[in-house]
C-alpha cells in the first residue's frame, strides 16, 4: 500500500509543532542554565523562576507563541478540510509561521516596535487563513 504525500498545509502544521518544541527547549535551556540541572531534573516543588533577562524573554516569547498557536492549528485543520485553490490559505499560514520564527530573536534581543509589527504580521496571516475558510 502506497502512502499518500503530505499536503503543504500538513507540512506547515508539522513545522509549527517543531517551532513549539523549539520554544519549549529554548525556554528550558535558558532556565536550566540559570537555575541549574538539579532544579531541572528535580520535582520543582519550590516556585523558583529564572530572574535573568534572556530566560525571562524566552518564557514570555513562548507564552506569546502559545496564545496564537491554537488558532493556527484550528485554522490549519479547517483549511485542510476546505482546500483553497487560490493558494491564499498557504500564504496566510506561511506568513504566520515565518513571522513567529522571526519574532523569537526580536524578543530575545529586546527590540521594541519591530517585534510588535512582526506579531501583527503573524496575526494578518491567521486572518488570511480564516478568510479562505469563510469566503
Coordinates of N, CA, C and O in Angstrom, one line a residue:
X1 N 0.8 -1.2 0.0 CA 0.0 0.0 0.0 C 0.9 1.2 0.0 O 1.8 1.4 0.8
X2 N 0.6 2.1 -0.9 CA 1.4 3.4 -1.0 C 0.9 4.5 -0.1 O -0.3 4.7 0.0
X3 N 1.8 5.1 0.6 CA 1.4 6.2 1.5 C 1.2 7.5 0.7 O 1.9 7.8 -0.3
X4 N 0.2 8.2 1.1 CA -0.1 9.5 0.4 C 0.8 10.6 0.8 O 1.3 10.6 2.0
X5 N 1.2 11.4 -0.1 CA 2.1 12.5 0.2 C 1.4 13.5 1.1 O 0.2 13.8 0.9
X6 N 2.1 14.1 2.0 CA 1.5 15.2 2.9 C 1.2 16.4 2.1 O 1.9 16.8 1.1
X7 N 0.1 17.0 2.4 CA -0.3 18.3 1.7 C 0.6 19.4 2.3 O 1.2 19.3 3.4
X8 N 0.7 20.5 1.5 CA 1.5 21.6 2.0 C 1.1 22.1 3.4 O 1.9 22.5 4.2
X9 N -0.2 22.1 3.6 CA -0.7 22.6 4.9 C -0.4 21.7 6.0 O -0.1 22.1 7.2
X10 N -0.3 20.4 5.7 CA 0.1 19.4 6.7 C 1.6 19.5 7.1 O 2.0 19.4 8.2
X11 N 2.4 19.8 6.1 CA 3.8 20.1 6.3 C 4.0 21.3 7.2 O 4.8 21.3 8.1
X12 N 3.2 22.3 6.9 CA 3.3 23.5 7.7 C 2.9 23.3 9.1 O 3.5 23.8 10.1
X13 N 1.9 22.4 9.3 CA 1.4 22.1 10.6 C 2.5 21.3 11.4 O 2.8 21.6 12.6
X14 N 3.2 20.4 10.7 CA 4.3 19.7 11.4 C 5.4 20.6 11.7 O 6.0 20.6 12.8
X15 N 5.7 21.6 10.8 CA 6.8 22.6 11.1 C 6.4 23.4 12.3 O 7.2 23.8 13.1
X16 N 5.1 23.7 12.4 CA 4.6 24.5 13.6 C 4.8 23.8 14.9 O 5.1 24.4 15.9
X17 N 4.7 22.5 14.9 CA 5.0 21.7 16.1 C 6.5 21.8 16.4 O 6.8 21.9 17.6
X18 N 7.3 21.7 15.4 CA 8.7 21.8 15.6 C 9.1 23.2 16.2 O 9.9 23.3 17.1
X19 N 8.4 24.2 15.8 CA 8.6 25.6 16.3 C 8.1 25.6 17.8 O 8.8 26.2 18.6
X20 N 7.0 25.0 18.1 CA 6.6 24.9 19.5 C 7.6 24.2 20.4 O 8.0 24.6 21.5
X21 N 8.2 23.1 19.9 CA 9.2 22.3 20.6 C 10.4 23.2 20.8 O 11.1 23.2 21.9
X22 N 10.8 24.0 19.8 CA 11.9 24.9 19.9 C 11.7 25.9 21.0 O 12.6 26.2 21.8
X23 N 10.5 26.5 21.0 CA 10.2 27.4 22.1 C 10.4 26.8 23.5 O 11.0 27.4 24.4
X24 N 9.8 25.6 23.6 CA 9.9 24.9 24.9 C 11.3 24.6 25.3 O 11.8 24.8 26.4
X25 N 12.1 24.1 24.3 CA 13.5 23.8 24.5 C 14.3 25.0 24.9 O 15.2 25.0 25.8
X26 N 14.1 26.1 24.2 CA 14.9 27.3 24.4 C 14.6 27.9 25.8 O 15.5 28.2 26.5
X27 N 13.3 27.9 26.1 CA 12.9 28.4 27.5 C 13.6 27.5 28.5 O 14.1 28.0 29.5
X28 N 13.5 26.2 28.4 CA 14.0 25.2 29.4 C 15.5 25.3 29.5 O 16.1 25.3 30.6
X29 N 16.2 25.5 28.3 CA 17.6 25.5 28.3 C 18.1 26.8 29.1 O 19.0 26.7 29.9
X30 N 17.5 27.9 28.8 CA 17.9 29.2 29.5 C 17.6 29.2 31.0 O 18.4 29.7 31.8
X31 N 16.4 28.6 31.3 CA 16.1 28.5 32.7 C 17.1 27.5 33.5 O 17.5 27.8 34.6
X32 N 17.4 26.4 32.8 CA 18.3 25.4 33.4 C 19.7 26.1 33.6 O 20.4 25.8 34.6
X33 N 20.1 26.8 32.6 CA 21.4 27.5 32.7 C 21.5 28.4 33.9 O 22.5 28.5 34.5
X34 N 20.4 29.0 34.2 CA 20.4 29.9 35.4 C 20.1 29.2 36.7 O 20.8 29.5 37.7
X35 N 19.2 28.3 36.7 CA 18.8 27.6 37.9 C 19.5 26.3 38.2 O 19.4 25.8 39.3
X36 N 20.2 25.8 37.2 CA 21.0 24.6 37.4 C 20.2 23.3 37.0 O 19.0 23.2 37.0
X37 N 21.0 22.2 36.7 CA 20.5 21.0 36.2 C 19.7 20.2 37.3 O 18.8 19.5 37.1
X38 N 20.1 20.5 38.6 CA 19.4 19.8 39.7 C 17.9 20.3 39.8 O 17.0 19.5 40.0
X39 N 17.8 21.6 39.5 CA 16.4 22.2 39.5 C 15.6 21.6 38.4 O 14.5 21.1 38.5
X40 N 16.2 21.5 37.2 CA 15.5 21.0 36.0 C 15.2 19.5 36.2 O 14.1 19.1 35.8
X41 N 16.0 18.7 36.8 CA 15.8 17.3 36.9 C 14.9 17.0 38.1 O 14.3 15.9 38.2
X42 N 14.8 17.9 39.0 CA 14.0 17.7 40.3 C 12.5 17.9 40.1 O 12.1 18.2 39.0
X43 N 11.8 17.8 41.2 CA 10.3 17.9 41.1 C 9.8 19.3 41.0 O 8.6 19.5 40.8
X44 N 10.7 20.3 41.2 CA 10.3 21.7 41.2 C 9.2 22.1 42.1 O 8.3 22.8 41.8
X45 N 9.3 21.5 43.3 CA 8.3 21.8 44.4 C 8.3 23.2 44.8 O 7.2 23.8 45.1
X46 N 9.4 23.8 44.8 CA 9.5 25.2 45.2 C 9.3 26.1 44.0 O 9.8 25.7 42.9
X47 N 8.7 27.2 44.1 CA 8.3 28.0 43.0 C 9.5 28.9 42.7 O 9.6 30.1 43.1
X48 N 10.5 28.4 42.0 CA 11.7 29.2 41.6 C 11.5 29.6 40.1 O 11.2 28.7 39.3
X49 N 11.8 30.8 39.8 CA 11.7 31.3 38.4 C 13.0 32.0 38.1 O 13.6 32.7 38.9
X50 N 13.5 31.8 36.9 CA 14.7 32.5 36.5 C 14.5 34.0 36.5 O 13.4 34.5 36.2
X51 N 15.5 34.7 36.9 CA 15.5 36.1 37.0 C 16.3 36.8 35.9 O 16.2 38.0 35.7
X52 N 17.0 36.0 35.1 CA 17.8 36.6 34.0 C 17.0 37.1 32.9 O 15.8 36.7 32.7
X53 N 17.5 38.1 32.2 CA 16.8 38.7 31.1 C 16.5 37.8 30.0 O 15.3 37.7 29.6
X54 N 17.4 37.0 29.5 CA 17.2 36.1 28.4 C 16.2 35.0 28.7 O 15.3 34.7 28.0
X55 N 16.3 34.4 29.9 CA 15.4 33.4 30.3 C 14.0 33.9 30.4 O 13.0 33.3 30.0
X56 N 13.8 35.1 31.0 CA 12.5 35.7 31.1 C 11.9 36.1 29.7 O 10.7 35.8 29.5
X57 N 12.8 36.6 28.8 CA 12.3 36.9 27.5 C 11.9 35.6 26.7 O 10.9 35.6 26.0
X58 N 12.7 34.6 26.9 CA 12.3 33.3 26.2 C 11.0 32.8 26.8 O 10.2 32.3 26.0
X59 N 10.8 32.9 28.1 CA 9.5 32.4 28.7 C 8.3 33.2 28.1 O 7.3 32.7 27.8
X60 N 8.5 34.5 28.0 CA 7.4 35.4 27.6 C 7.2 35.2 26.1 O 6.0 35.2 25.6
X61 N 8.2 35.0 25.3 CA 8.1 34.7 23.9 C 7.3 33.4 23.7 O 6.5 33.3 22.8
X62 N 7.7 32.4 24.5 CA 7.0 31.1 24.4 C 5.5 31.3 24.7 O 4.6 30.7 24.1
X63 N 5.2 32.0 25.8 CA 3.8 32.2 26.2 C 3.1 32.9 25.1 O 1.9 32.6 24.8
X64 N 3.7 33.9 24.5 CA 3.1 34.7 23.4 C 2.8 33.8 22.2 O 1.7 33.8 21.6
X65 N 3.7 32.9 21.9 CA 3.5 31.9 20.8 C 2.3 31.1 21.1 O 1.4 30.8 20.3
X66 N 2.2 30.6 22.4 CA 1.1 29.7 22.7 C -0.2 30.3 22.8 O -1.2 29.7 22.8
X67 N -0.2 31.7 22.8 CA -1.5 32.4 22.7 C -2.2 32.3 21.3 O -3.4 32.2 21.2
X68 N -1.3 32.3 20.3 CA -1.9 32.3 18.9 C -1.8 30.9 18.3 O -2.5 30.6 17.3
X69 N -1.0 30.0 18.9 CA -0.8 28.7 18.3 C -2.2 27.9 18.2 O -2.4 27.3 17.1
X70 N -3.0 27.8 19.2 CA -4.3 27.1 19.0 C -5.1 27.6 17.8 O -5.7 26.8 17.1
X71 N -5.1 28.9 17.6 CA -5.8 29.5 16.5 C -5.2 29.0 15.1 O -5.9 28.7 14.2
X72 N -3.9 29.0 15.1 CA -3.2 28.5 13.9 C -3.6 27.0 13.6 O -3.9 26.7 12.5
X73 N -3.5 26.2 14.6 CA -3.8 24.8 14.5 C -5.3 24.6 14.0 O -5.5 23.8 13.1
X74 N -6.2 25.3 14.6 CA -7.6 25.2 14.2 C -7.8 25.7 12.8 O -8.5 25.0 12.0
X75 N -7.2 26.8 12.4 CA -7.3 27.2 11.0 C -6.6 26.3 10.0 O -7.1 26.1 8.9
X76 N -5.5 25.7 10.4 CA -4.8 24.8 9.5 C -5.7 23.5 9.3 O -5.8 23.0 8.1
X77 N -6.3 23.1 10.3 CA -7.2 21.9 10.2 C -8.5 22.3 9.3 O -8.9 21.5 8.5
X78 N -9.0 23.5 9.5 CA -10.1 24.0 8.7 C -9.7 24.1 7.2 O -10.4 23.7 6.3
X79 N -8.5 24.6 7.0 CA -8.0 24.7 5.6 C -7.8 23.4 5.0 O -8.1 23.2 3.8
X80 N -7.4 22.4 5.8 CA -7.2 21.1 5.3 C -8.5 20.4 4.8 O -8.6 19.7 3.9
X81 N -9.6 20.8 5.6 CA -10.9 20.3 5.2 C -11.5 21.0 4.1 O -12.3 20.4 3.3
X82 N -11.2 22.3 3.9 CA -11.8 23.1 2.9 C -10.7 23.7 2.1 O -10.3 24.9 2.3
X83 N -10.1 22.9 1.2 CA -8.9 23.4 0.4 C -9.2 24.7 -0.4 O -10.3 24.8 -0.9
X84 N -8.3 25.6 -0.4 CA -8.4 26.9 -1.1 C -7.6 26.8 -2.4 O -6.3 26.7 -2.3
X85 N -8.2 26.8 -3.5 CA -7.5 26.6 -4.8 C -6.7 27.9 -5.1 O -5.8 27.8 -6.0
X86 N -6.9 29.0 -4.5 CA -6.2 30.2 -4.8 C -4.8 30.2 -4.2 O -3.9 31.0 -4.6
X87 N -4.6 29.4 -3.2 CA -3.3 29.4 -2.5 C -3.1 30.4 -1.4 O -2.1 30.4 -0.7
X88 N -4.2 31.2 -1.1 CA -4.1 32.2 -0.1 C -4.0 31.6 1.3 O -3.5 32.1 2.2
X89 N -4.6 30.3 1.4 CA -4.5 29.7 2.7 C -3.1 29.4 3.1 O -2.7 29.6 4.2
X90 N -2.3 28.9 2.1 CA -0.9 28.7 2.4 C -0.1 30.0 2.6 O 0.8 30.0 3.4
X91 N -0.4 31.0 1.9 CA 0.2 32.3 2.0 C 0.0 32.8 3.5 O 1.0 33.2 4.2
X92 N -1.2 32.7 3.9 CA -1.5 33.1 5.3 C -0.8 32.2 6.3 O -0.2 32.7 7.3
X93 N -0.7 30.9 6.1 CA -0.1 30.0 7.0 C 1.4 30.3 7.1 O 2.0 30.3 8.1
X94 N 2.0 30.4 5.9 CA 3.5 30.7 5.9 C 3.8 32.1 6.5 O 4.8 32.3 7.1
X95 N 2.9 33.0 6.2 CA 3.1 34.4 6.8 C 3.1 34.3 8.3 O 4.0 34.8 9.0
X96 N 2.2 33.5 8.9 CA 2.1 33.3 10.3 C 3.4 32.6 10.8 O 4.0 33.1 11.8
X97 N 3.8 31.5 10.1 CA 4.9 30.7 10.6 C 6.2 31.5 10.5 O 7.0 31.6 11.5
X98 N 6.5 32.2 9.4 CA 7.7 33.0 9.3 C 7.8 34.1 10.3 O 8.8 34.4 10.9
X99 N 6.6 34.8 10.5 CA 6.6 35.9 11.4 C 6.8 35.4 12.8 O 7.6 36.0 13.6
X100 N 6.3 34.2 13.2 CA 6.5 33.6 14.5 C 8.0 33.2 14.7 O 8.5 33.3 15.8
X101 N 8.6 32.8 13.6 CA 10.0 32.4 13.6 C 10.9 33.7 13.8 O 11.8 33.7 14.7
X102 N 10.6 34.7 13.1 CA 11.3 36.0 13.2 C 11.1 36.6 14.6 O 12.0 37.3 15.1
X103 N 10.0 36.4 15.2 CA 9.6 37.0 16.5 C 10.6 36.6 17.6 O 10.9 37.4 18.5
X104 N 11.1 35.4 17.5 CA 11.9 34.8 18.6 C 13.2 35.7 18.8 O 13.4 36.2 19.9
X105 N 14.0 35.8 17.8 CA 15.2 36.6 18.0 C 14.9 38.1 18.3 O 15.7 38.7 19.1
X106 N 13.9 38.6 17.8 CA 13.5 40.0 18.1 C 13.1 40.1 19.6 O 13.5 41.1 20.2
X107 N 12.4 39.2 20.1 CA 12.0 39.2 21.5 C 13.3 39.0 22.4 O 13.5 39.8 23.4
X108 N 14.1 38.1 22.0 CA 15.3 37.8 22.8 C 16.2 39.0 22.9 O 16.9 39.3 23.9
X109 N 16.3 39.7 21.7 CA 17.2 40.9 21.7 C 16.5 42.1 22.3 O 17.2 43.2 22.5
X110 N 15.2 42.1 22.6 CA 14.6 43.2 23.3 C 14.3 44.3 22.3 O 14.2 45.5 22.7
X111 N 14.0 44.0 21.1 CA 13.8 45.0 20.1 C 12.3 45.4 20.1 O 11.4 44.6 19.7
X112 N 11.9 46.6 20.5 CA 10.5 47.0 20.5 C 10.0 47.4 19.1 O 10.8 47.6 18.2
X113 N 8.8 47.6 19.0 CA 8.1 48.1 17.8 C 8.2 47.2 16.6 O 7.2 46.8 16.1
X114 N 9.4 46.9 16.2 CA 9.5 45.9 15.1 C 9.0 44.6 15.5 O 8.3 43.9 14.7
X115 N 9.2 44.2 16.8 CA 8.7 42.9 17.3 C 7.2 43.0 17.3 O 6.5 42.0 16.8
X116 N 6.6 44.1 17.7 CA 5.1 44.2 17.6 C 4.6 44.2 16.2 O 3.5 43.6 16.0
X117 N 5.3 44.8 15.3 CA 4.9 44.7 13.9 C 5.0 43.3 13.4 O 4.0 42.9 12.6
X118 N 6.0 42.5 13.7 CA 6.1 41.2 13.3 C 4.9 40.3 13.9 O 4.4 39.5 13.2
X119 N 4.6 40.6 15.1 CA 3.4 39.9 15.8 C 2.2 40.2 14.9 O 1.4 39.3 14.7
X120 N 2.0 41.5 14.5 CA 0.9 41.9 13.7 C 0.8 41.2 12.4 O -0.2 40.7 11.9
X121 N 2.0 41.0 11.8 CA 2.1 40.2 10.5 C 1.6 38.8 10.7 O 0.9 38.3 9.9
X122 N 2.0 38.2 11.8 CA 1.5 36.8 12.1 C 0.0 36.8 12.3 O -0.7 35.9 11.8
X123 N -0.5 37.8 12.9 CA -2.0 37.9 13.1 C -2.7 38.1 11.7 O -3.7 37.5 11.5
X124 N -2.1 38.8 10.8 CA -2.6 39.0 9.5 C -2.6 37.7 8.8 O -3.6 37.3 8.0
X125 N -1.6 36.9 9.0 CA -1.5 35.5 8.4 C -2.7 34.7 8.8 O -3.3 34.0 8.0
X126 N -3.0 34.7 10.1 CA -4.2 34.0 10.6 C -5.5 34.5 10.0 O -6.4 33.7 9.7
X127 N -5.6 35.8 9.9 CA -6.8 36.4 9.3 C -6.9 36.0 7.8 O -8.1 35.7 7.4
X128 N -5.8 35.9 7.1 CA -5.9 35.4 5.7 C -6.4 34.0 5.7 O -7.3 33.6 4.9
X129 N -5.8 33.2 6.6 CA -6.3 31.8 6.6 C -7.8 31.7 6.9 O -8.5 30.9 6.3
X130 N -8.2 32.5 7.9 CA -9.7 32.5 8.3 C -10.5 32.9 7.1 O -11.6 32.3 6.9
X131 N -10.1 33.9 6.4 CA -10.8 34.4 5.2 C -11.0 33.4 4.2 O -12.1 33.3 3.5
X132 N -10.0 32.5 3.9 CA -10.1 31.5 2.9 C -11.1 30.4 3.3 O -11.7 29.8 2.4
X133 N -11.3 30.2 4.6 CA -12.3 29.2 5.0 C -13.7 29.8 5.0 O -14.6 29.1 4.5
X134 N -13.8 31.1 5.3 CA -15.1 31.7 5.4 C -15.7 32.1 4.0 O -16.8 31.9 3.7
X135 N -14.8 32.6 3.2 CA -15.3 33.2 1.9 C -15.0 32.3 0.7 O -14.2 31.6 0.5

